[in-house]
Amino acid sequence: MSYRILAFDGGPHIATGLRVLIQIETAKPGFLERTDHFVGGSSGGITALYIARRLTDGDAALDILRDAIPMTEKLYDCFAPVDGDALADSFANLLVGASAMIGNRDLRQMLVEELGGGHLSDLSRRVSIVSTAKAEPYLPALWSNFGPQHLQRHDVTLVEAGMHTSAFPFWVPVRGGQLDGCMWTNAGGTAGLSAAIAAAPDAKGRSVLLETAVMLQIGGNDGLSDLSNRYLPGQPSPPEPDRALVELGFPPTPPTIDDNTSEADLNGAEQYALHVYGEVFASTMDRVASFGPDDDSGRVSRAAERVAGVVKKVEGRVKTLLKPMERKANQEALERKRKTDGAEPHNESWGWSEWLGYSGNPAFILQQWLTSLGRGSELSSRNFLGDRVLRVGPVTFLGTNVALLCVAFGHCDAIYWFADLSAQLWANPTTSKRFSFTPGWDETQTWAAANWMNEG
């Protein structure tokens, strides 16, 4: 009998993942109901808790998934600094290290409203939520309602589990000595699998064996479609958005997705992405420039003086380094040359301007980090389960790194806009193939029929 694990990555692309699950559940009714074990960290952990709680209440799968979308939007709002003086105060905290950027009172209230007052032990499905300790011995924590004694956390409330797994450093306060799940793994599927194998038989009397486990990972993977990572550090500067389109306002009218949709039809979406990239890139400097002596908060003024002193000293250098970098060396040509003449691989001496300050892909290191964690989890699980693991993470024009910056700078609407677009492009069999989504719609449906929807 199959043991089905549904694992959610943390990060902003959970918005796309939920829309993907709606498409899967619509095509394969009963998909969500068959899940035995939910795993997640950070926003993925909160999503896992929400779905497991609603299934325990007996709610319908599609209703749960559709309701989870506004739930995650409330979650993003809790992580977005508010406007006005509080916004300046938040970024002053971040820049001078005075405290976490924002508090967690709104987050806790939101979790109380969405998760209720229950405990992990109240859930009818197995759940594993990841976090990690902030100090020695730096032990990771797996908040589970089953398993070996050292893993069982039956008495923890759903709200506290959600608070622990979403305590992202710098951003929100540490909660109970626990940090965001991404500090251990942003993709907890393998951790959940190991816990299930180590556990006693479940409520159905099943002992989980490698031979019976099946896993679907819901992630946010850049580079797995032709529409993601259009501009990478080390390449020439990306084009400026079409000014005529900008003057019409963004976001543009969503394109109609059908079998004839082409890249030309998606030009407006790419222009919108370039516009958003530019906005979040500029917002960093705008926030620093917004600090001044005229605010009402003495603490912000003092922070502003400290920041202004540093900025003044390096202003010329900052402006120079933040200009989009154009490299003369052509990566593909060098690689071809290496293959033909046996030369050693060339070095790419990237500094912070490439990892952080390339305007076509700002804070690229965040994308590298989160995507690699997810792909690493898939590889580890696949080593055990083979083809019984599938990782679905359709990303198009809005990269994971920029989606995170959108939360920080209040552009969350862009995340939802591209989540809708990406899920539609992925779920249309023709466009899924045309833009090389990996795995695509057909592959996912075949996998689900063979591994998840079977009666085994």
Short mmCIF file of C-alpha atoms in Angstrom, two decimals:
data_model
loop_
_atom_site.label_atom_id
_atom_site.label_comp_id
_atom_site.label_asym_id
_atom_site.label_seq_id
_atom_site.Cartn_x
_atom_site.Cartn_y
_atom_site.Cartn_z
CA MET A 1 0.00 0.00 0.00
CA SER A 2 1.46 3.35 -1.06
CA TYR A 3 2.41 5.97 1.53
CA ARG A 4 1.95 9.39 -0.06
CA ILE A 5 4.00 12.40 1.08
CA LEU A 6 3.14 15.92 -0.08
CA ALA A 7 6.00 18.32 0.66
CA PHE A 8 5.90 22.11 0.32
CA ASP A 9 8.92 24.37 -0.12
CA GLY A 10 9.02 27.65 1.75
CA GLY A 11 9.26 30.97 -0.02
CA PRO A 12 6.98 33.17 -2.11
CA HIS A 13 6.32 30.67 -4.89
CA ILE A 14 3.94 28.72 -2.66
CA ALA A 15 1.44 31.05 -4.39
CA THR A 16 2.16 29.26 -7.67
CA GLY A 17 2.30 25.83 -6.02
CA LEU A 18 -1.24 26.12 -4.66
CA ARG A 19 -2.57 27.03 -8.09
CA VAL A 20 -0.72 24.05 -9.54
CA LEU A 21 -2.32 21.76 -6.93
CA ILE A 22 -5.76 23.10 -7.87
CA GLN A 23 -5.07 22.10 -11.47
CA ILE A 24 -3.92 18.63 -10.38
CA GLU A 25 -6.90 18.10 -8.04
CA THR A 26 -9.30 19.22 -10.78
CA ALA A 27 -7.82 16.75 -13.25
CA LYS A 28 -7.42 13.98 -10.65
CA PRO A 29 -10.27 14.29 -8.10
CA GLY A 30 -9.31 12.73 -4.79
CA PHE A 31 -5.60 13.56 -5.16
CA LEU A 32 -5.38 15.64 -1.98
CA GLU A 33 -7.56 13.25 0.03
CA ARG A 34 -5.10 10.42 -0.65
CA THR A 35 -2.23 12.28 1.05
CA ASP A 36 -0.96 10.52 4.17
CA HIS A 37 1.76 12.93 5.27
CA PHE A 38 2.24 16.70 4.84
CA VAL A 39 5.70 18.24 5.15
CA GLY A 40 6.86 21.84 4.94
CA GLY A 41 8.97 24.68 6.23
CA SER A 42 8.40 28.43 6.50
CA SER A 43 5.45 29.41 4.27
CA GLY A 44 5.33 25.79 3.08
CA GLY A 45 5.06 24.60 6.67
CA ILE A 46 2.18 26.95 7.41
CA THR A 47 0.47 25.78 4.21
CA ALA A 48 0.92 22.13 5.27
CA LEU A 49 -0.60 22.89 8.68
CA TYR A 50 -3.54 24.72 7.10
CA ILE A 51 -4.38 21.94 4.62
CA ALA A 52 -4.02 19.19 7.24
CA ARG A 53 -6.26 21.09 9.65
CA ARG A 54 -8.96 21.63 7.02
CA LEU A 55 -8.85 17.96 5.97
CA THR A 56 -9.28 17.03 9.63
CA ASP A 57 -12.41 19.20 9.66
CA GLY A 58 -13.75 17.23 6.69
CA ASP A 59 -13.69 20.07 4.15
CA ALA A 60 -13.64 19.44 0.40
CA ALA A 61 -10.23 19.39 -1.27
CA LEU A 62 -10.85 22.09 -3.87
CA ASP A 63 -12.39 24.37 -1.26
CA ILE A 64 -9.31 23.91 0.92
CA LEU A 65 -6.87 24.69 -1.88
CA ARG A 66 -8.83 27.70 -3.10
CA ASP A 67 -9.10 29.06 0.44
CA ALA A 68 -5.38 28.51 0.98
CA ILE A 69 -4.61 31.16 -1.65
CA PRO A 70 -6.03 34.13 0.32
CA MET A 71 -4.52 32.56 3.46
CA THR A 72 -1.04 32.82 1.96
CA GLU A 73 -1.78 36.37 0.80
CA LYS A 74 -2.51 37.28 4.42
CA LEU A 75 0.77 35.58 5.32
CA TYR A 76 2.74 37.72 2.86
CA ASP A 77 1.08 40.83 4.24
CA CYS A 78 2.36 39.92 7.70
CA PHE A 79 5.93 39.87 6.37
CA ALA A 80 5.63 43.12 4.42
CA PRO A 81 6.64 46.25 6.38
CA VAL A 82 3.76 48.71 6.53
CA ASP A 83 3.82 52.17 4.98
CA GLY A 84 4.71 55.45 6.61
CA ASP A 85 6.92 55.96 9.65
CA ALA A 86 6.78 52.27 10.57
CA LEU A 87 8.27 51.42 7.16
CA ALA A 88 11.23 53.70 7.72
CA ASP A 89 11.62 52.29 11.22
CA SER A 90 11.64 48.72 9.87
CA PHE A 91 14.42 49.39 7.39
CA ALA A 92 16.36 51.37 9.96
CA ASN A 93 16.23 48.26 12.16
CA LEU A 94 17.54 46.17 9.28
CA LEU A 95 20.35 48.51 8.26
CA VAL A 96 21.76 49.32 11.68
CA GLY A 97 21.04 45.98 13.31
CA ALA A 98 18.88 47.43 16.08
CA SER A 99 16.36 44.57 16.03
CA ALA A 100 14.39 42.35 13.70
CA MET A 101 12.93 44.30 10.80
CA ILE A 102 9.32 43.75 11.86
CA GLY A 103 7.49 42.21 14.81
CA ASN A 104 5.47 38.99 14.77
CA ARG A 105 2.23 40.10 16.46
CA ASP A 106 0.32 40.32 13.17
CA LEU A 107 1.69 36.94 12.12
CA ARG A 108 0.51 35.29 15.31
CA GLN A 109 -2.96 36.83 14.99
CA MET A 110 -3.20 35.66 11.40
CA LEU A 111 -2.19 32.10 12.39
CA VAL A 112 -4.76 32.05 15.19
CA GLU A 113 -7.46 33.03 12.70
CA GLU A 114 -6.42 30.53 10.03
CA LEU A 115 -5.17 27.55 12.08
CA GLY A 116 -7.35 27.81 15.18
CA GLY A 117 -6.46 26.72 18.68
CA GLY A 118 -5.70 23.06 18.07
CA HIS A 119 -2.53 21.01 18.54
CA LEU A 120 -0.51 18.81 16.21
CA SER A 121 -2.00 15.81 17.95
CA ASP A 122 -5.49 16.88 16.80
CA LEU A 123 -4.68 16.40 13.11
CA SER A 124 -5.89 13.30 11.32
CA ARG A 125 -2.96 13.23 8.90
CA ARG A 126 0.72 13.01 9.65
CA VAL A 127 2.48 16.37 9.61
CA SER A 128 6.19 17.30 9.82
CA ILE A 129 7.22 20.96 10.11
CA VAL A 130 10.89 21.98 10.00
CA SER A 131 12.78 24.61 11.99
CA THR A 132 16.19 24.83 13.66
CA ALA A 133 17.72 26.11 16.90
CA LYS A 134 19.49 29.47 16.85
CA ALA A 135 22.34 28.42 19.17
CA GLU A 136 24.43 25.45 20.13
CA PRO A 137 24.03 22.63 19.54
CA TYR A 138 22.15 24.03 16.50
CA LEU A 139 19.86 21.04 16.35
CA PRO A 140 17.22 20.99 13.64
CA ALA A 141 13.66 20.41 14.83
CA LEU A 142 10.99 18.37 13.10
CA TRP A 143 7.64 19.25 14.64
CA SER A 144 5.73 16.02 14.06
CA ASN A 145 2.58 14.42 15.43
CA PHE A 146 4.07 10.91 15.11
CA GLY A 147 7.33 9.05 15.13
CA PRO A 148 10.19 8.32 17.52
CA GLN A 149 10.02 9.97 20.91
CA HIS A 150 12.65 12.59 20.06
CA LEU A 151 10.54 13.74 17.09
CA GLN A 152 7.12 13.79 18.71
CA ARG A 153 5.87 17.29 19.51
CA HIS A 154 2.21 16.38 20.01
CA ASP A 155 1.65 19.06 22.60
CA VAL A 156 2.70 22.02 20.45
CA THR A 157 -0.13 24.12 19.06
CA LEU A 158 -0.55 24.62 15.33
CA VAL A 159 0.05 28.33 15.87
CA GLU A 160 3.36 27.79 17.68
CA ALA A 161 4.54 25.32 15.04
CA GLY A 162 3.76 27.98 12.41
CA MET A 163 5.59 30.66 14.41
CA HIS A 164 8.70 28.50 14.83
CA THR A 165 9.00 27.55 11.18
CA SER A 166 8.61 31.13 9.90
CA ALA A 167 11.05 32.99 12.21
CA PHE A 168 13.30 34.21 9.41
CA PRO A 169 16.56 35.83 10.62
CA PHE A 170 16.73 39.65 10.37
CA TRP A 171 13.09 39.77 9.33
CA VAL A 172 11.06 38.66 12.36
CA PRO A 173 11.96 37.82 15.99
CA VAL A 174 13.34 34.42 16.94
CA ARG A 175 10.51 32.39 18.47
CA GLY A 176 11.21 30.03 21.36
CA GLY A 177 14.84 29.71 20.31
CA GLN A 178 13.74 28.42 16.86
CA LEU A 179 14.53 29.80 13.41
CA ASP A 180 12.83 29.55 10.04
CA GLY A 181 12.79 26.09 8.49
CA CYS A 182 14.93 27.30 5.56
CA MET A 183 17.92 27.49 7.93
CA TRP A 184 17.85 23.68 7.91
CA THR A 185 16.18 22.95 4.62
CA ASN A 186 13.74 24.98 2.60
CA ALA A 187 12.46 21.73 1.11
CA GLY A 188 11.71 19.24 3.90
CA GLY A 189 10.59 16.26 1.85
CA THR A 190 13.60 14.08 2.64
CA ALA A 191 13.38 14.97 6.35
CA GLY A 192 9.73 13.93 6.37
CA LEU A 193 10.52 10.70 4.54
CA SER A 194 13.22 9.72 7.05
CA ALA A 195 10.87 10.45 9.97
CA ALA A 196 8.14 8.30 8.44
CA ILE A 197 10.49 5.35 7.92
CA ALA A 198 11.77 5.61 11.50
CA ALA A 199 8.26 5.75 12.96
CA ALA A 200 6.04 3.02 14.33
CA PRO A 201 3.13 1.85 12.16
CA ASP A 202 0.61 4.58 11.36
CA ALA A 203 -3.10 4.65 12.25
CA LYS A 204 -3.80 2.29 9.35
CA GLY A 205 -1.29 -0.20 10.69
CA ARG A 206 1.23 0.51 7.95
CA SER A 207 4.96 0.57 8.48
CA VAL A 208 6.49 2.93 5.96
CA LEU A 209 9.09 1.26 3.78
CA LEU A 210 11.16 2.76 0.99
CA GLU A 211 9.33 0.39 -1.35
CA THR A 212 5.95 1.93 -0.50
CA ALA A 213 6.75 5.66 -0.21
CA VAL A 214 5.71 8.13 -2.91
CA MET A 215 6.49 11.84 -2.79
CA LEU A 216 5.32 14.97 -4.60
CA GLN A 217 7.36 18.06 -3.88
CA ILE A 218 5.81 21.48 -4.56
CA GLY A 219 8.61 23.97 -5.09
CA GLY A 220 9.59 27.12 -6.92
CA ASN A 221 12.42 26.23 -9.26
CA ASP A 222 13.98 28.81 -11.53
CA GLY A 223 15.54 27.46 -14.70
CA LEU A 224 12.92 24.75 -15.30
CA SER A 225 11.13 26.53 -18.12
CA ASP A 226 12.25 28.62 -21.08
CA LEU A 227 10.51 31.61 -19.48
CA SER A 228 12.63 31.80 -16.31
CA ASN A 229 16.13 33.19 -15.80
CA ARG A 230 16.04 35.28 -18.94
CA TYR A 231 18.80 37.49 -17.57
CA LEU A 232 21.71 36.18 -15.53
CA PRO A 233 24.57 38.01 -13.81
CA GLY A 234 27.64 38.29 -16.01
CA GLN A 235 25.51 38.93 -19.10
CA PRO A 236 24.86 42.28 -20.79
CA SER A 237 22.34 44.59 -19.17
CA PRO A 238 18.66 43.66 -19.62
CA PRO A 239 16.57 45.96 -21.77
CA GLU A 240 14.57 48.74 -20.21
CA PRO A 241 10.80 48.10 -20.10
CA ASP A 242 8.91 49.54 -23.05
CA ARG A 243 8.08 53.08 -21.92
CA ALA A 244 4.82 53.09 -23.87
CA LEU A 245 3.66 50.04 -21.94
CA VAL A 246 4.81 51.52 -18.64
CA GLU A 247 2.75 54.63 -19.28
CA LEU A 248 -0.34 52.45 -19.76
CA GLY A 249 0.18 51.09 -16.25
CA PHE A 250 1.06 47.72 -14.81
CA PRO A 251 0.13 44.99 -14.46
CA PRO A 252 -0.93 44.51 -18.06
CA THR A 253 -4.10 42.70 -19.00
CA PRO A 254 -3.41 39.01 -18.36
CA PRO A 255 -2.81 37.16 -21.63
CA THR A 256 -5.30 34.53 -22.73
CA ILE A 257 -3.62 31.14 -22.45
CA ASP A 258 -4.56 28.69 -25.18
CA ASP A 259 -2.88 26.28 -27.58
CA ASN A 260 -1.71 29.16 -29.78
CA THR A 261 -0.03 31.23 -27.07
CA SER A 262 3.47 32.22 -28.17
CA GLU A 263 6.36 34.19 -26.69
CA ALA A 264 5.13 37.21 -28.63
CA ASP A 265 1.80 36.95 -26.80
CA LEU A 266 3.68 37.04 -23.51
CA ASN A 267 5.66 40.17 -24.30
CA GLY A 268 3.53 42.25 -21.94
CA ALA A 269 4.23 39.79 -19.10
CA GLU A 270 7.97 39.98 -19.68
CA GLN A 271 7.80 43.77 -19.79
CA TYR A 272 5.92 43.70 -16.50
CA ALA A 273 8.62 41.48 -15.00
CA LEU A 274 11.35 43.89 -16.11
CA HIS A 275 9.36 46.73 -14.58
CA VAL A 276 9.02 44.87 -11.27
CA TYR A 277 12.74 43.98 -11.26
CA GLY A 278 13.56 47.64 -11.73
CA GLU A 279 11.16 48.70 -9.00
CA VAL A 280 12.52 46.36 -6.34
CA PHE A 281 16.10 47.16 -7.37
CA ALA A 282 15.50 50.89 -6.98
CA SER A 283 13.50 50.47 -3.77
CA THR A 284 16.61 49.48 -1.82
CA MET A 285 18.29 52.83 -2.44
CA ASP A 286 15.00 54.69 -2.03
CA ARG A 287 14.58 53.26 1.46
CA VAL A 288 18.05 54.45 2.48
CA ALA A 289 17.47 57.86 0.95
CA SER A 290 14.13 58.20 2.74
CA PHE A 291 15.78 58.35 6.18
CA GLY A 292 16.21 61.92 7.35
CA PRO A 293 16.12 64.30 10.30
CA ASP A 294 12.51 65.39 9.76
CA ASP A 295 10.84 62.23 11.03
CA ASP A 296 9.17 62.09 14.41
CA SER A 297 11.08 59.10 15.70
CA GLY A 298 14.35 59.92 17.38
CA ARG A 299 15.54 56.34 16.92
CA VAL A 300 15.00 56.52 13.17
CA SER A 301 16.86 59.84 13.04
CA ARG A 302 19.82 58.38 14.87
CA ALA A 303 19.76 55.35 12.57
CA ALA A 304 19.54 57.68 9.60
CA GLU A 305 22.61 59.60 10.70
CA ARG A 306 24.62 56.40 10.98
CA VAL A 307 23.43 55.13 7.61
CA ALA A 308 23.91 58.51 5.91
CA GLY A 309 27.50 58.68 7.13
CA VAL A 310 28.33 55.35 5.56
CA VAL A 311 26.44 56.06 2.35
CA LYS A 312 28.14 59.43 1.88
CA LYS A 313 31.59 57.88 2.08
CA VAL A 314 30.90 55.22 -0.51
CA GLU A 315 28.27 56.96 -2.61
CA GLY A 316 30.37 57.26 -5.73
CA ARG A 317 31.58 53.69 -5.47
CA VAL A 318 28.06 52.37 -4.83
CA LYS A 319 26.69 54.13 -7.89
CA THR A 320 29.45 52.66 -10.01
CA LEU A 321 29.05 49.11 -8.74
CA LEU A 322 25.28 49.12 -8.99
CA LYS A 323 25.36 49.86 -12.69
CA PRO A 324 24.47 46.70 -14.62
CA MET A 325 27.69 44.78 -15.23
CA GLU A 326 28.65 43.96 -18.83
CA ARG A 327 31.21 41.25 -19.20
CA LYS A 328 33.27 40.96 -22.38
CA ALA A 329 33.80 37.24 -21.97
CA ASN A 330 31.14 35.09 -23.55
CA GLN A 331 30.34 32.11 -21.34
CA GLU A 332 29.24 29.77 -24.13
CA ALA A 333 32.23 30.56 -26.31
CA LEU A 334 34.63 29.89 -23.45
CA GLU A 335 32.90 26.61 -22.65
CA ARG A 336 33.10 25.49 -26.29
CA LYS A 337 36.76 26.42 -26.34
CA ARG A 338 37.40 24.47 -23.15
CA LYS A 339 35.76 21.37 -24.62
CA THR A 340 37.71 21.57 -27.87
CA ASP A 341 41.20 22.39 -26.61
CA GLY A 342 41.11 20.68 -23.22
CA ALA A 343 41.65 23.88 -21.29
CA GLU A 344 40.75 24.06 -17.63
CA PRO A 345 37.36 25.57 -16.74
CA HIS A 346 37.65 29.35 -16.49
CA ASN A 347 37.11 31.26 -13.28
CA GLU A 348 34.19 33.62 -12.78
CA SER A 349 35.34 36.09 -10.16
CA TRP A 350 31.95 37.33 -9.04
CA GLY A 351 31.68 39.93 -6.33
CA TRP A 352 28.64 41.34 -4.59
CA SER A 353 27.69 43.32 -7.72
CA GLU A 354 26.88 40.05 -9.53
CA TRP A 355 25.50 38.13 -6.57
CA LEU A 356 23.43 41.03 -5.28
CA GLY A 357 23.47 44.06 -7.56
CA TYR A 358 22.75 42.91 -11.13
CA SER A 359 19.59 44.80 -12.10
CA GLY A 360 18.30 42.03 -14.38
CA ASN A 361 18.31 39.54 -11.50
CA PRO A 362 18.79 41.41 -8.18
CA ALA A 363 19.85 39.38 -5.12
CA PHE A 364 20.56 36.44 -7.42
CA ILE A 365 22.23 34.60 -4.52
CA LEU A 366 18.76 34.12 -2.96
CA GLN A 367 17.58 32.32 -6.08
CA GLN A 368 20.69 30.16 -6.15
CA TRP A 369 20.27 29.27 -2.47
CA LEU A 370 16.56 28.44 -2.42
CA THR A 371 16.48 26.64 -5.77
CA SER A 372 19.55 24.57 -4.88
CA LEU A 373 18.00 23.54 -1.55
CA GLY A 374 14.91 22.36 -3.37
CA ARG A 375 16.73 20.52 -6.12
CA GLY A 376 19.03 18.97 -3.52
CA SER A 377 16.05 17.62 -1.61
CA GLU A 378 14.68 16.12 -4.81
CA LEU A 379 18.03 14.47 -5.56
CA SER A 380 18.31 13.02 -2.05
CA SER A 381 14.78 11.65 -2.14
CA ARG A 382 15.23 10.30 -5.64
CA ASN A 383 18.30 8.36 -4.50
CA PHE A 384 15.95 6.42 -2.20
CA LEU A 385 12.68 6.37 -4.12
CA GLY A 386 13.69 6.62 -7.76
CA ASP A 387 10.89 7.70 -10.08
CA ARG A 388 8.36 7.65 -7.25
CA VAL A 389 9.50 11.22 -6.49
CA LEU A 390 8.30 14.14 -8.59
CA ARG A 391 9.15 17.79 -8.02
CA VAL A 392 6.84 20.38 -9.60
CA GLY A 393 7.88 24.02 -9.49
CA PRO A 394 6.85 26.03 -12.54
CA VAL A 395 8.44 29.48 -12.60
CA THR A 396 8.21 31.97 -15.44
CA PHE A 397 9.34 35.58 -15.61
CA LEU A 398 9.30 36.42 -11.88
CA GLY A 399 12.27 34.74 -10.23
CA THR A 400 12.25 33.40 -6.67
CA ASN A 401 14.72 36.06 -5.53
CA VAL A 402 12.67 38.96 -6.93
CA ALA A 403 9.46 37.48 -5.50
CA LEU A 404 11.10 37.64 -2.06
CA LEU A 405 12.04 41.27 -2.66
CA CYS A 406 8.47 41.94 -3.74
CA VAL A 407 7.33 40.91 -0.26
CA ALA A 408 9.89 43.19 1.37
CA PHE A 409 8.94 46.21 -0.72
CA GLY A 410 5.20 45.76 -0.89
CA HIS A 411 4.81 44.47 -4.45
CA CYS A 412 2.95 41.29 -3.50
CA ASP A 413 0.35 41.79 -6.24
CA ALA A 414 3.09 40.96 -8.77
CA ILE A 415 3.60 37.58 -7.07
CA TYR A 416 -0.08 36.69 -7.44
CA TRP A 417 -0.23 37.95 -11.04
CA PHE A 418 2.69 35.76 -12.12
CA ALA A 419 1.46 32.83 -10.03
CA ASP A 420 -1.78 32.82 -12.04
CA LEU A 421 0.12 33.14 -15.33
CA SER A 422 2.68 30.44 -14.51
CA ALA A 423 0.10 27.90 -13.37
CA GLN A 424 -1.99 28.45 -16.50
CA LEU A 425 0.99 28.11 -18.84
CA TRP A 426 2.09 24.95 -17.03
CA ALA A 427 -1.39 23.37 -16.97
CA ASN A 428 -2.02 23.84 -20.69
CA PRO A 429 -0.46 20.77 -22.36
CA THR A 430 0.56 22.72 -25.47
CA THR A 431 2.19 25.69 -23.76
CA SER A 432 3.69 23.37 -21.15
CA LYS A 433 5.61 21.64 -23.95
CA ARG A 434 6.22 24.80 -25.96
CA PHE A 435 8.02 26.54 -23.10
CA SER A 436 9.75 23.36 -21.84
CA PHE A 437 8.32 23.18 -18.33
CA THR A 438 10.11 20.37 -16.51
CA PRO A 439 8.15 18.39 -15.48
CA GLY A 440 5.31 19.50 -17.68
CA TRP A 441 1.59 18.91 -17.47
CA ASP A 442 1.52 15.59 -19.35
CA GLU A 443 4.44 14.17 -17.38
CA THR A 444 2.83 15.17 -14.09
CA GLN A 445 -0.50 13.60 -15.01
CA THR A 446 1.18 10.37 -16.04
CA TRP A 447 3.16 10.27 -12.81
CA ALA A 448 0.10 10.97 -10.66
CA ALA A 449 -1.93 8.23 -12.34
CA ALA A 450 0.82 5.66 -11.88
CA ASN A 451 2.04 6.56 -8.40
CA TRP A 452 -0.60 8.53 -6.49
CA MET A 453 -4.04 7.66 -7.78
CA ASN A 454 -3.48 3.92 -7.83
CA GLU A 455 -5.21 1.87 -5.16
CA GLY A 456 -1.97 0.35 -3.95
#
